PDB file of C-alpha atoms in Angstrom:
ATOM      1  CA  MET A  25      75.593 118.752 137.178  1.00  0.00           C
ATOM      2  CA  ARG A  26      75.223 121.457 134.522  1.00  0.00           C
ATOM      3  CA  LEU A  27      78.915 121.089 133.600  1.00  0.00           C
ATOM      4  CA  LEU A  28      78.467 117.312 133.206  1.00  0.00           C
ATOM      5  CA  LEU A  29      75.474 117.785 130.899  1.00  0.00           C
ATOM      6  CA  LEU A  30      77.407 120.260 128.756  1.00  0.00           C
ATOM      7  CA  LEU A  31      80.318 117.830 128.511  1.00  0.00           C
ATOM      8  CA  LEU A  32      77.991 114.993 127.438  1.00  0.00           C
ATOM      9  CA  ALA A  33      76.368 117.194 124.800  1.00  0.00           C
ATOM     10  CA  PHE A  34      79.801 118.143 123.433  1.00  0.00           C
ATOM     11  CA  LEU A  35      80.881 114.496 123.239  1.00  0.00           C
ATOM     12  CA  LEU A  36      77.724 113.557 121.370  1.00  0.00           C
ATOM     13  CA  LEU A  37      78.514 116.161 118.716  1.00  0.00           C
ATOM     14  CA  LEU A  38      81.987 114.762 118.065  1.00  0.00           C
ATOM     15  CA  PRO A  39      82.284 112.492 114.983  1.00  0.00           C
ATOM     16  CA  GLY A  40      83.232 109.083 116.338  1.00  0.00           C
ATOM     17  CA  PRO A  41      84.106 105.737 114.715  1.00  0.00           C
ATOM     18  CA  THR A  42      80.490 104.591 114.857  1.00  0.00           C
ATOM     19  CA  ALA A  43      79.287 107.659 112.955  1.00  0.00           C
ATOM     20  CA  GLU A  44      82.041 107.251 110.381  1.00  0.00           C
ATOM     21  CA  ALA A  45      81.188 103.594 109.875  1.00  0.00           C
ATOM     22  CA  GLN A  46      77.598 104.560 109.074  1.00  0.00           C
ATOM     23  CA  ARG A  47      78.625 107.098 106.409  1.00  0.00           C
ATOM     24  CA  ARG A  48      77.087 105.970 103.135  1.00  0.00           C
ATOM     25  CA  LEU A  49      78.360 106.436  99.617  1.00  0.00           C
ATOM     26  CA  ARG A  50      76.271 109.037  97.780  1.00  0.00           C
ATOM     27  CA  TYR A  51      76.048 109.240  93.987  1.00  0.00           C
ATOM     28  CA  ASN A  52      74.397 112.609  93.415  1.00  0.00           C
ATOM     29  CA  LYS A  53      77.760 114.338  92.815  1.00  0.00           C
ATOM     30  CA  TRP A  54      79.076 111.620  90.509  1.00  0.00           C
ATOM     31  CA  GLN A  55      78.559 111.056  86.779  1.00  0.00           C
ATOM     32  CA  LEU A  56      78.688 107.525  85.361  1.00  0.00           C
ATOM     33  CA  VAL A  57      81.334 107.413  82.597  1.00  0.00           C
ATOM     34  CA  PHE A  58      81.907 103.653  82.221  1.00  0.00           C
ATOM     35  CA  LEU A  59      79.580 100.684  82.679  1.00  0.00           C
ATOM     36  CA  GLU A  60      80.214  97.017  82.015  1.00  0.00           C
ATOM     37  CA  ASP A  61      77.267  94.790  82.910  1.00  0.00           C
ATOM     38  CA  PHE A  62      78.032  91.926  80.470  1.00  0.00           C
ATOM     39  CA  ASP A  63      74.504  92.085  79.043  1.00  0.00           C
ATOM     40  CA  THR A  64      75.332  93.002  75.441  1.00  0.00           C
ATOM     41  CA  TYR A  65      77.534  90.091  74.316  1.00  0.00           C
ATOM     42  CA  ARG A  66      76.336  86.923  72.599  1.00  0.00           C
ATOM     43  CA  ASP A  67      79.216  84.902  74.036  1.00  0.00           C
ATOM     44  CA  VAL A  68      82.842  85.249  75.098  1.00  0.00           C
ATOM     45  CA  ALA A  69      84.053  85.317  71.480  1.00  0.00           C
ATOM     46  CA  ASP A  70      81.773  88.292  70.866  1.00  0.00           C
ATOM     47  CA  MET A  71      83.051  89.855  74.081  1.00  0.00           C
ATOM     48  CA  ALA A  72      86.656  89.395  72.920  1.00  0.00           C
ATOM     49  CA  ALA A  73      85.848  91.134  69.634  1.00  0.00           C
ATOM     50  CA  ARG A  74      83.699  94.033  70.866  1.00  0.00           C
ATOM     51  CA  SER A  75      84.472  94.684  74.516  1.00  0.00           C
ATOM     52  CA  PRO A  76      87.253  96.817  76.015  1.00  0.00           C
ATOM     53  CA  TRP A  77      88.585  93.768  77.910  1.00  0.00           C
ATOM     54  CA  GLN A  78      91.525  91.443  77.410  1.00  0.00           C
ATOM     55  CA  PHE A  79      91.823  88.058  79.120  1.00  0.00           C
ATOM     56  CA  SER A  80      95.393  88.068  80.423  1.00  0.00           C
ATOM     57  CA  PRO A  81      97.988  90.586  81.612  1.00  0.00           C
ATOM     58  CA  ASP A  82      99.950  92.478  78.974  1.00  0.00           C
ATOM     59  CA  GLY A  83     102.419  90.154  77.287  1.00  0.00           C
ATOM     60  CA  ALA A  84     102.137  87.207  79.684  1.00  0.00           C
ATOM     61  CA  PRO A  85      99.634  84.547  80.809  1.00  0.00           C
ATOM     62  CA  THR A  86     100.436  85.148  84.485  1.00  0.00           C
ATOM     63  CA  LEU A  87     101.949  87.797  86.758  1.00  0.00           C
ATOM     64  CA  VAL A  88     105.545  86.639  86.746  1.00  0.00           C
ATOM     65  CA  GLY A  89     106.589  89.064  89.466  1.00  0.00           C
ATOM     66  CA  ASN A  90     104.340  87.449  92.076  1.00  0.00           C
ATOM     67  CA  ARG A  91     105.879  84.193  93.253  1.00  0.00           C
ATOM     68  CA  TYR A  92     102.758  83.216  95.201  1.00  0.00           C
ATOM     69  CA  GLU A  93     100.430  83.059  92.180  1.00  0.00           C
ATOM     70  CA  ASP A  94      99.954  79.619  90.626  1.00  0.00           C
ATOM     71  CA  GLN A  95      97.504  80.218  87.775  1.00  0.00           C
ATOM     72  CA  TYR A  96      97.591  80.469  84.002  1.00  0.00           C
ATOM     73  CA  TYR A  97      95.117  83.087  82.745  1.00  0.00           C
ATOM     74  CA  ASP A  98      93.166  82.112  79.655  1.00  0.00           C
ATOM     75  CA  GLN A  99      90.084  83.290  77.762  1.00  0.00           C
ATOM     76  CA  ALA A 100      88.662  79.778  78.158  1.00  0.00           C
ATOM     77  CA  ALA A 101      88.371  80.429  81.909  1.00  0.00           C
ATOM     78  CA  VAL A 102      85.904  83.303  81.355  1.00  0.00           C
ATOM     79  CA  SER A 103      82.249  82.584  80.641  1.00  0.00           C
ATOM     80  CA  LEU A 104      79.010  84.570  80.390  1.00  0.00           C
ATOM     81  CA  ARG A 105      75.655  83.498  81.768  1.00  0.00           C
ATOM     82  CA  ASP A 106      72.463  85.434  82.609  1.00  0.00           C
ATOM     83  CA  GLY A 107      74.225  88.794  82.506  1.00  0.00           C
ATOM     84  CA  TYR A 108      77.123  87.737  84.737  1.00  0.00           C
ATOM     85  CA  ALA A 109      80.791  87.154  83.940  1.00  0.00           C
ATOM     86  CA  TYR A 110      82.329  84.057  85.543  1.00  0.00           C
ATOM     87  CA  LEU A 111      86.086  84.032  86.137  1.00  0.00           C
ATOM     88  CA  THR A 112      86.623  80.377  86.939  1.00  0.00           C
ATOM     89  CA  ALA A 113      89.686  78.749  88.434  1.00  0.00           C
ATOM     90  CA  ARG A 114      90.246  75.024  87.921  1.00  0.00           C
ATOM     91  CA  PRO A 115      93.185  72.680  88.553  1.00  0.00           C
ATOM     92  CA  LEU A 116      95.062  71.876  85.340  1.00  0.00           C
ATOM     93  CA  PRO A 117      95.247  68.167  84.386  1.00  0.00           C
ATOM     94  CA  ALA A 118      99.039  68.558  84.381  1.00  0.00           C
ATOM     95  CA  PRO A 119     101.262  71.499  85.387  1.00  0.00           C
ATOM     96  CA  ARG A 120     101.962  73.998  82.635  1.00  0.00           C
ATOM     97  CA  THR A 121     105.506  75.309  82.313  1.00  0.00           C
ATOM     98  CA  TYR A 122     105.884  78.992  81.577  1.00  0.00           C
ATOM     99  CA  ALA A 123     109.271  80.327  80.475  1.00  0.00           C
ATOM    100  CA  PHE A 124     110.233  83.974  81.025  1.00  0.00           C
ATOM    101  CA  GLN A 125     113.223  86.120  81.841  1.00  0.00           C
ATOM    102  CA  VAL A 126     114.159  87.937  85.043  1.00  0.00           C
ATOM    103  CA  ASP A 127     117.052  90.404  84.757  1.00  0.00           C
ATOM    104  CA  GLY A 128     118.131  88.680  81.569  1.00  0.00           C
ATOM    105  CA  ARG A 129     118.105  85.192  83.101  1.00  0.00           C
ATOM    106  CA  ASP A 130     115.940  82.406  81.674  1.00  0.00           C
ATOM    107  CA  THR A 131     113.405  81.289  84.275  1.00  0.00           C
ATOM    108  CA  LEU A 132     110.761  78.556  84.401  1.00  0.00           C
ATOM    109  CA  LYS A 133     107.591  78.562  86.469  1.00  0.00           C
ATOM    110  CA  GLN A 134     105.268  75.601  86.983  1.00  0.00           C
ATOM    111  CA  LEU A 135     101.586  76.660  86.994  1.00  0.00           C
ATOM    112  CA  HIS A 136      98.961  74.291  88.392  1.00  0.00           C
ATOM    113  CA  PHE A 137      95.683  76.143  87.789  1.00  0.00           C
ATOM    114  CA  GLU A 138      93.781  77.839  84.971  1.00  0.00           C
ATOM    115  CA  SER A 139      91.798  80.962  85.813  1.00  0.00           C
ATOM    116  CA  GLY A 140      90.105  84.135  84.563  1.00  0.00           C
ATOM    117  CA  TRP A 141      91.324  87.715  84.185  1.00  0.00           C
ATOM    118  CA  LEU A 142      89.841  90.910  82.727  1.00  0.00           C
ATOM    119  CA  SER A 143      91.763  94.148  82.203  1.00  0.00           C
ATOM    120  CA  LEU A 144      91.332  97.067  79.845  1.00  0.00           C
ATOM    121  CA  LYS A 145      92.932  96.570  76.451  1.00  0.00           C
ATOM    122  CA  PRO A 146      95.982  98.759  75.706  1.00  0.00           C
ATOM    123  CA  GLY A 147      93.978 100.518  73.001  1.00  0.00           C
ATOM    124  CA  PHE A 148      91.455 101.752  75.581  1.00  0.00           C
ATOM    125  CA  GLY A 149      93.624 104.806  76.164  1.00  0.00           C
ATOM    126  CA  ALA A 150      92.930 107.798  78.394  1.00  0.00           C
ATOM    127  CA  ASN A 151      90.218 110.392  77.876  1.00  0.00           C
ATOM    128  CA  PRO A 152      91.382 114.026  78.275  1.00  0.00           C
ATOM    129  CA  ALA A 153      87.743 115.159  78.202  1.00  0.00           C
ATOM    130  CA  LEU A 154      87.306 113.337  81.532  1.00  0.00           C
ATOM    131  CA  GLY A 155      90.411 114.938  83.019  1.00  0.00           C
ATOM    132  CA  ASP A 156      92.657 111.938  82.323  1.00  0.00           C
ATOM    133  CA  THR A 157      96.216 112.854  81.333  1.00  0.00           C
ATOM    134  CA  ALA A 158      98.390 110.108  79.846  1.00  0.00           C
ATOM    135  CA  ARG A 159     101.955 110.358  81.146  1.00  0.00           C
ATOM    136  CA  TRP A 160     103.689 107.799  78.910  1.00  0.00           C
ATOM    137  CA  PRO A 161     102.977 105.856  75.687  1.00  0.00           C
ATOM    138  CA  GLY A 162     100.282 103.268  76.235  1.00  0.00           C
ATOM    139  CA  ASN A 163      99.058 104.756  79.516  1.00  0.00           C
ATOM    140  CA  GLN A 164      95.375 103.798  79.729  1.00  0.00           C
ATOM    141  CA  GLY A 165      92.378 103.757  82.028  1.00  0.00           C
ATOM    142  CA  PHE A 166      90.988 106.429  84.325  1.00  0.00           C
ATOM    143  CA  GLN A 167      92.666 109.088  86.465  1.00  0.00           C
ATOM    144  CA  TYR A 168      90.696 109.615  89.701  1.00  0.00           C
ATOM    145  CA  GLY A 169      87.027 108.773  90.187  1.00  0.00           C
ATOM    146  CA  LEU A 170      84.694 106.332  91.894  1.00  0.00           C
ATOM    147  CA  PHE A 171      85.423 102.711  90.972  1.00  0.00           C
ATOM    148  CA  GLU A 172      82.894 100.033  91.823  1.00  0.00           C
ATOM    149  CA  ILE A 173      82.215  96.320  91.365  1.00  0.00           C
ATOM    150  CA  ARG A 174      79.338  94.084  92.385  1.00  0.00           C
ATOM    151  CA  CYS A 175      80.488  90.491  92.664  1.00  0.00           C
ATOM    152  CA  ARG A 176      80.342  87.186  94.524  1.00  0.00           C
ATOM    153  CA  PHE A 177      83.404  85.250  95.634  1.00  0.00           C
ATOM    154  CA  GLY A 178      83.931  81.676  94.474  1.00  0.00           C
ATOM    155  CA  GLY A 179      85.088  80.184  97.764  1.00  0.00           C
ATOM    156  CA  GLY A 180      87.753  77.575  98.454  1.00  0.00           C
ATOM    157  CA  ALA A 181      91.114  77.717 100.218  1.00  0.00           C
ATOM    158  CA  GLY A 182      93.834  79.485  98.268  1.00  0.00           C
ATOM    159  CA  THR A 183      91.568  81.483  95.959  1.00  0.00           C
ATOM    160  CA  TRP A 184      92.555  85.143  95.689  1.00  0.00           C
ATOM    161  CA  PRO A 185      89.948  87.264  93.872  1.00  0.00           C
ATOM    162  CA  ALA A 186      90.717  90.945  93.369  1.00  0.00           C
ATOM    163  CA  PHE A 187      89.442  94.176  91.826  1.00  0.00           C
ATOM    164  CA  TRP A 188      92.197  96.739  91.396  1.00  0.00           C
ATOM    165  CA  LEU A 189      93.628  99.741  89.567  1.00  0.00           C
ATOM    166  CA  TYR A 190      97.179  99.855  88.253  1.00  0.00           C
ATOM    167  CA  SER A 191      99.202 102.596  86.595  1.00  0.00           C
ATOM    168  CA  GLY A 192     102.726 101.438  87.457  1.00  0.00           C
ATOM    169  CA  PRO A 193     103.579 104.102  90.054  1.00  0.00           C
ATOM    170  CA  THR A 194     100.252 103.550  91.832  1.00  0.00           C
ATOM    171  CA  GLU A 195      98.197 100.460  92.632  1.00  0.00           C
ATOM    172  CA  ILE A 196      94.852 100.635  94.430  1.00  0.00           C
ATOM    173  CA  ASP A 197      93.309  97.331  95.498  1.00  0.00           C
ATOM    174  CA  VAL A 198      89.595  98.008  95.897  1.00  0.00           C
ATOM    175  CA  PHE A 199      89.563  94.526  97.378  1.00  0.00           C
ATOM    176  CA  GLU A 200      91.744  91.446  97.597  1.00  0.00           C
ATOM    177  CA  GLY A 201      89.725  88.516  98.870  1.00  0.00           C
ATOM    178  CA  ASP A 202      90.051  84.966 100.076  1.00  0.00           C
ATOM    179  CA  ALA A 203      87.808  81.952 100.513  1.00  0.00           C
ATOM    180  CA  GLY A 204      84.890  83.704 102.184  1.00  0.00           C
ATOM    181  CA  ARG A 205      84.792  86.052 105.170  1.00  0.00           C
ATOM    182  CA  SER A 206      87.868  88.272 104.970  1.00  0.00           C
ATOM    183  CA  TYR A 207      89.427  90.663 102.487  1.00  0.00           C
ATOM    184  CA  SER A 208      91.742  93.652 102.382  1.00  0.00           C
ATOM    185  CA  ASN A 209      91.993  96.986 100.600  1.00  0.00           C
ATOM    186  CA  ASN A 210      95.320  98.581  99.795  1.00  0.00           C
ATOM    187  CA  VAL A 211      97.116 101.588  98.377  1.00  0.00           C
ATOM    188  CA  HIS A 212     100.590 100.982  96.925  1.00  0.00           C
ATOM    189  CA  ASP A 213     103.226 103.573  96.027  1.00  0.00           C
ATOM    190  CA  ASN A 214     105.664 101.755  93.722  1.00  0.00           C
ATOM    191  CA  ARG A 215     107.927 104.699  92.922  1.00  0.00           C
ATOM    192  CA  ASN A 216     110.681 103.696  95.338  1.00  0.00           C
ATOM    193  CA  SER A 217     112.335 100.461  96.392  1.00  0.00           C
ATOM    194  CA  PRO A 218     111.071  98.954  98.543  1.00  0.00           C
ATOM    195  CA  ALA A 219     107.559  99.989  97.567  1.00  0.00           C
ATOM    196  CA  ARG A 220     105.344 101.505 100.250  1.00  0.00           C
ATOM    197  CA  PHE A 221     101.779 100.411 100.961  1.00  0.00           C
ATOM    198  CA  ASP A 222      98.894 100.986 103.338  1.00  0.00           C
ATOM    199  CA  GLN A 223      96.633  97.982 103.966  1.00  0.00           C
ATOM    200  CA  GLY A 224      93.309  97.634 105.711  1.00  0.00           C
ATOM    201  CA  SER A 225      92.060  94.153 106.632  1.00  0.00           C
ATOM    202  CA  GLU A 226      88.364  93.410 107.053  1.00  0.00           C
ATOM    203  CA  GLN A 227      86.775  90.401 108.749  1.00  0.00           C
ATOM    204  CA  LEU A 228      83.067  89.752 108.291  1.00  0.00           C
ATOM    205  CA  PRO A 229      80.909  88.235 111.028  1.00  0.00           C
ATOM    206  CA  ALA A 230      80.516  84.449 111.179  1.00  0.00           C
ATOM    207  CA  TRP A 231      77.054  84.543 109.613  1.00  0.00           C
ATOM    208  CA  GLN A 232      78.214  86.429 106.511  1.00  0.00           C
ATOM    209  CA  ASP A 233      80.109  84.724 103.666  1.00  0.00           C
ATOM    210  CA  LEU A 234      81.220  86.575 100.538  1.00  0.00           C
ATOM    211  CA  SER A 235      80.820  83.389  98.485  1.00  0.00           C
ATOM    212  CA  THR A 236      77.093  83.066  99.197  1.00  0.00           C
ATOM    213  CA  ASP A 237      75.832  86.480  98.082  1.00  0.00           C
ATOM    214  CA  PHE A 238      76.743  89.495  95.964  1.00  0.00           C
ATOM    215  CA  HIS A 239      78.369  92.559  97.528  1.00  0.00           C
ATOM    216  CA  VAL A 240      79.492  95.972  96.306  1.00  0.00           C
ATOM    217  CA  PHE A 241      83.097  97.089  96.733  1.00  0.00           C
ATOM    218  CA  SER A 242      83.941 100.720  95.941  1.00  0.00           C
ATOM    219  CA  ALA A 243      86.900 103.081  96.085  1.00  0.00           C
ATOM    220  CA  VAL A 244      86.912 106.847  95.661  1.00  0.00           C
ATOM    221  CA  TRP A 245      90.286 108.061  94.375  1.00  0.00           C
ATOM    222  CA  THR A 246      91.018 111.795  94.425  1.00  0.00           C
ATOM    223  CA  PRO A 247      94.254 113.844  94.426  1.00  0.00           C
ATOM    224  CA  THR A 248      94.058 114.098  98.223  1.00  0.00           C
ATOM    225  CA  GLU A 249      92.914 110.635  99.372  1.00  0.00           C
ATOM    226  CA  VAL A 250      91.584 107.162  98.636  1.00  0.00           C
ATOM    227  CA  SER A 251      88.422 106.063 100.474  1.00  0.00           C
ATOM    228  CA  PHE A 252      87.106 102.496 100.574  1.00  0.00           C
ATOM    229  CA  TYR A 253      83.476 101.358 100.901  1.00  0.00           C
ATOM    230  CA  PHE A 254      81.779  98.003 101.412  1.00  0.00           C
ATOM    231  CA  ASP A 255      78.131  97.739 100.387  1.00  0.00           C
ATOM    232  CA  ARG A 256      78.242 101.530 100.053  1.00  0.00           C
ATOM    233  CA  ARG A 257      79.258 102.085 103.686  1.00  0.00           C
ATOM    234  CA  TRP A 258      82.538 103.847 104.406  1.00  0.00           C
ATOM    235  CA  GLN A 259      85.336 101.732 105.823  1.00  0.00           C
ATOM    236  CA  ARG A 260      88.493 103.832 105.815  1.00  0.00           C
ATOM    237  CA  THR A 261      90.400 106.641 104.102  1.00  0.00           C
ATOM    238  CA  VAL A 262      94.088 106.782 103.179  1.00  0.00           C
ATOM    239  CA  PRO A 263      95.096 110.466 102.911  1.00  0.00           C
ATOM    240  CA  ALA A 264      97.782 111.483 100.432  1.00  0.00           C
ATOM    241  CA  SER A 265      99.716 112.972 103.337  1.00  0.00           C
ATOM    242  CA  ARG A 266     100.234 109.391 104.559  1.00  0.00           C
ATOM    243  CA  LEU A 267     100.651 107.646 101.202  1.00  0.00           C
ATOM    244  CA  PRO A 268     100.453 109.706  97.989  1.00  0.00           C
ATOM    245  CA  THR A 269      99.159 108.422  94.659  1.00  0.00           C
ATOM    246  CA  PHE A 270     100.552 109.359  91.248  1.00  0.00           C
ATOM    247  CA  PRO A 271      98.366 111.516  88.926  1.00  0.00           C
ATOM    248  CA  ALA A 272      98.102 109.217  85.901  1.00  0.00           C
ATOM    249  CA  PRO A 273      95.345 107.017  84.451  1.00  0.00           C
ATOM    250  CA  ALA A 274      95.180 103.503  85.908  1.00  0.00           C
ATOM    251  CA  THR A 275      93.862 100.444  84.128  1.00  0.00           C
ATOM    252  CA  VAL A 276      90.948  98.546  85.671  1.00  0.00           C
ATOM    253  CA  ILE A 277      91.528  94.870  86.516  1.00  0.00           C
ATOM    254  CA  VAL A 278      89.428  92.060  87.964  1.00  0.00           C
ATOM    255  CA  ASN A 279      90.903  88.595  88.336  1.00  0.00           C
ATOM    256  CA  GLN A 280      90.654  85.314  90.184  1.00  0.00           C
ATOM    257  CA  ALA A 281      94.194  84.455  91.256  1.00  0.00           C
ATOM    258  CA  VAL A 282      95.131  81.135  92.867  1.00  0.00           C
ATOM    259  CA  LEU A 283      97.845  80.873  95.494  1.00  0.00           C
ATOM    260  CA  SER A 284     100.566  78.252  95.468  1.00  0.00           C
ATOM    261  CA  TYR A 285      99.196  76.648  98.651  1.00  0.00           C
ATOM    262  CA  ALA A 286      95.626  76.356  97.308  1.00  0.00           C
ATOM    263  CA  ASN A 287      93.717  73.254  98.368  1.00  0.00           C
ATOM    264  CA  ALA A 288      91.267  72.370  95.588  1.00  0.00           C
ATOM    265  CA  ALA A 289      89.745  69.681  97.834  1.00  0.00           C
ATOM    266  CA  THR A 290      87.986  72.549  99.689  1.00  0.00           C
ATOM    267  CA  TRP A 291      86.546  74.101  96.515  1.00  0.00           C
ATOM    268  CA  PRO A 292      83.018  73.608  95.173  1.00  0.00           C
ATOM    269  CA  VAL A 293      82.690  70.537  92.953  1.00  0.00           C
ATOM    270  CA  GLY A 294      80.908  70.536  89.586  1.00  0.00           C
ATOM    271  CA  PRO A 295      80.536  68.036  86.728  1.00  0.00           C
ATOM    272  CA  ASP A 296      84.133  68.722  85.667  1.00  0.00           C
ATOM    273  CA  GLY A 297      85.630  68.593  89.147  1.00  0.00           C
ATOM    274  CA  PRO A 298      86.745  71.306  91.587  1.00  0.00           C
ATOM    275  CA  TYR A 299      86.256  74.916  90.537  1.00  0.00           C
ATOM    276  CA  SER A 300      85.938  78.397  92.023  1.00  0.00           C
ATOM    277  CA  SER A 301      84.169  81.199  90.122  1.00  0.00           C
ATOM    278  CA  LEU A 302      84.428  84.876  90.906  1.00  0.00           C
ATOM    279  CA  VAL A 303      81.059  86.063  89.559  1.00  0.00           C
ATOM    280  CA  VAL A 304      80.895  89.697  88.396  1.00  0.00           C
ATOM    281  CA  ASP A 305      77.574  91.487  87.970  1.00  0.00           C
ATOM    282  CA  TYR A 306      78.934  94.883  86.907  1.00  0.00           C
ATOM    283  CA  ILE A 307      81.910  97.233  86.919  1.00  0.00           C
ATOM    284  CA  LYS A 308      81.317 100.988  87.013  1.00  0.00           C
ATOM    285  CA  VAL A 309      83.480 104.100  86.898  1.00  0.00           C
ATOM    286  CA  TYR A 310      82.151 107.526  87.869  1.00  0.00           C
ATOM    287  CA  LYS A 311      83.760 110.934  87.571  1.00  0.00           C
ATOM    288  CA  PHE A 312      83.109 113.792  89.981  1.00  0.00           C
ATOM    289  CA  ARG A 313      80.826 116.535  88.667  1.00  0.00           C
ATOM    290  CA  GLY A 314      83.263 119.447  88.859  1.00  0.00           C
ATOM    291  CA  GLN A 315      86.474 119.388  90.865  1.00  0.00           C
ATOM    292  CA  PRO A 316      86.972 116.503  93.337  1.00  0.00           C
TER     293      PRO A 316
END
């Protein structure tokens, strides 16, 4: 009997999945170095002039390398109201043809939706005082830290909201969402072909819908690991021993993509027809006080 009691006591001391799932994100060791709460702009034109954000990817109105995306990013699809940024997807009245080149070949893509995108302007740069080391001309953003967004999904089949970091060699998807109750988080190593990635998929309970309330998505990126949090509770960690990240600043991106199989008939309907708005309350970046 005594041996059984000792064994039970030992098992109780072991860190199990339940204990890990209850681990909360703490901020006392982090210093806020970037805050965007959309409270200081008169309108989107003022935001375009004074903010660090641009409204489409560098040099293109869509991500040409992703054949599943069916949206044309435009400043007109971003709006501000009551301290929130709305990235709104809508069906275009007629498909818009976008011409680009792939390996020197002229290519056309038909885009059926307009939507919103925010990413740091190229002039944002890297900040050596924060430990960021630019590795090539135009490298911008933040190298390591705690990255966080508070947002509400727009809902509707085929919507693909995301908050992510991108440096070229490394991509960290703090979340990639869908219509309501599921999302994923990912770490990509793009340095080889084919690229390697580590994905975690999350399914919320039936009573919880990401399009009905705001939630906080966070990722802690250090030289040794990437940890993901939902509403400040730990979900999982990807150690560098399993999938390494590259030590270079990554730009911060939030966007509302639309997939080629989107069904706008399932989207919310407003005065101007079907729409789906990813609503962003804030974006924050923290740096570790001292060495991570």
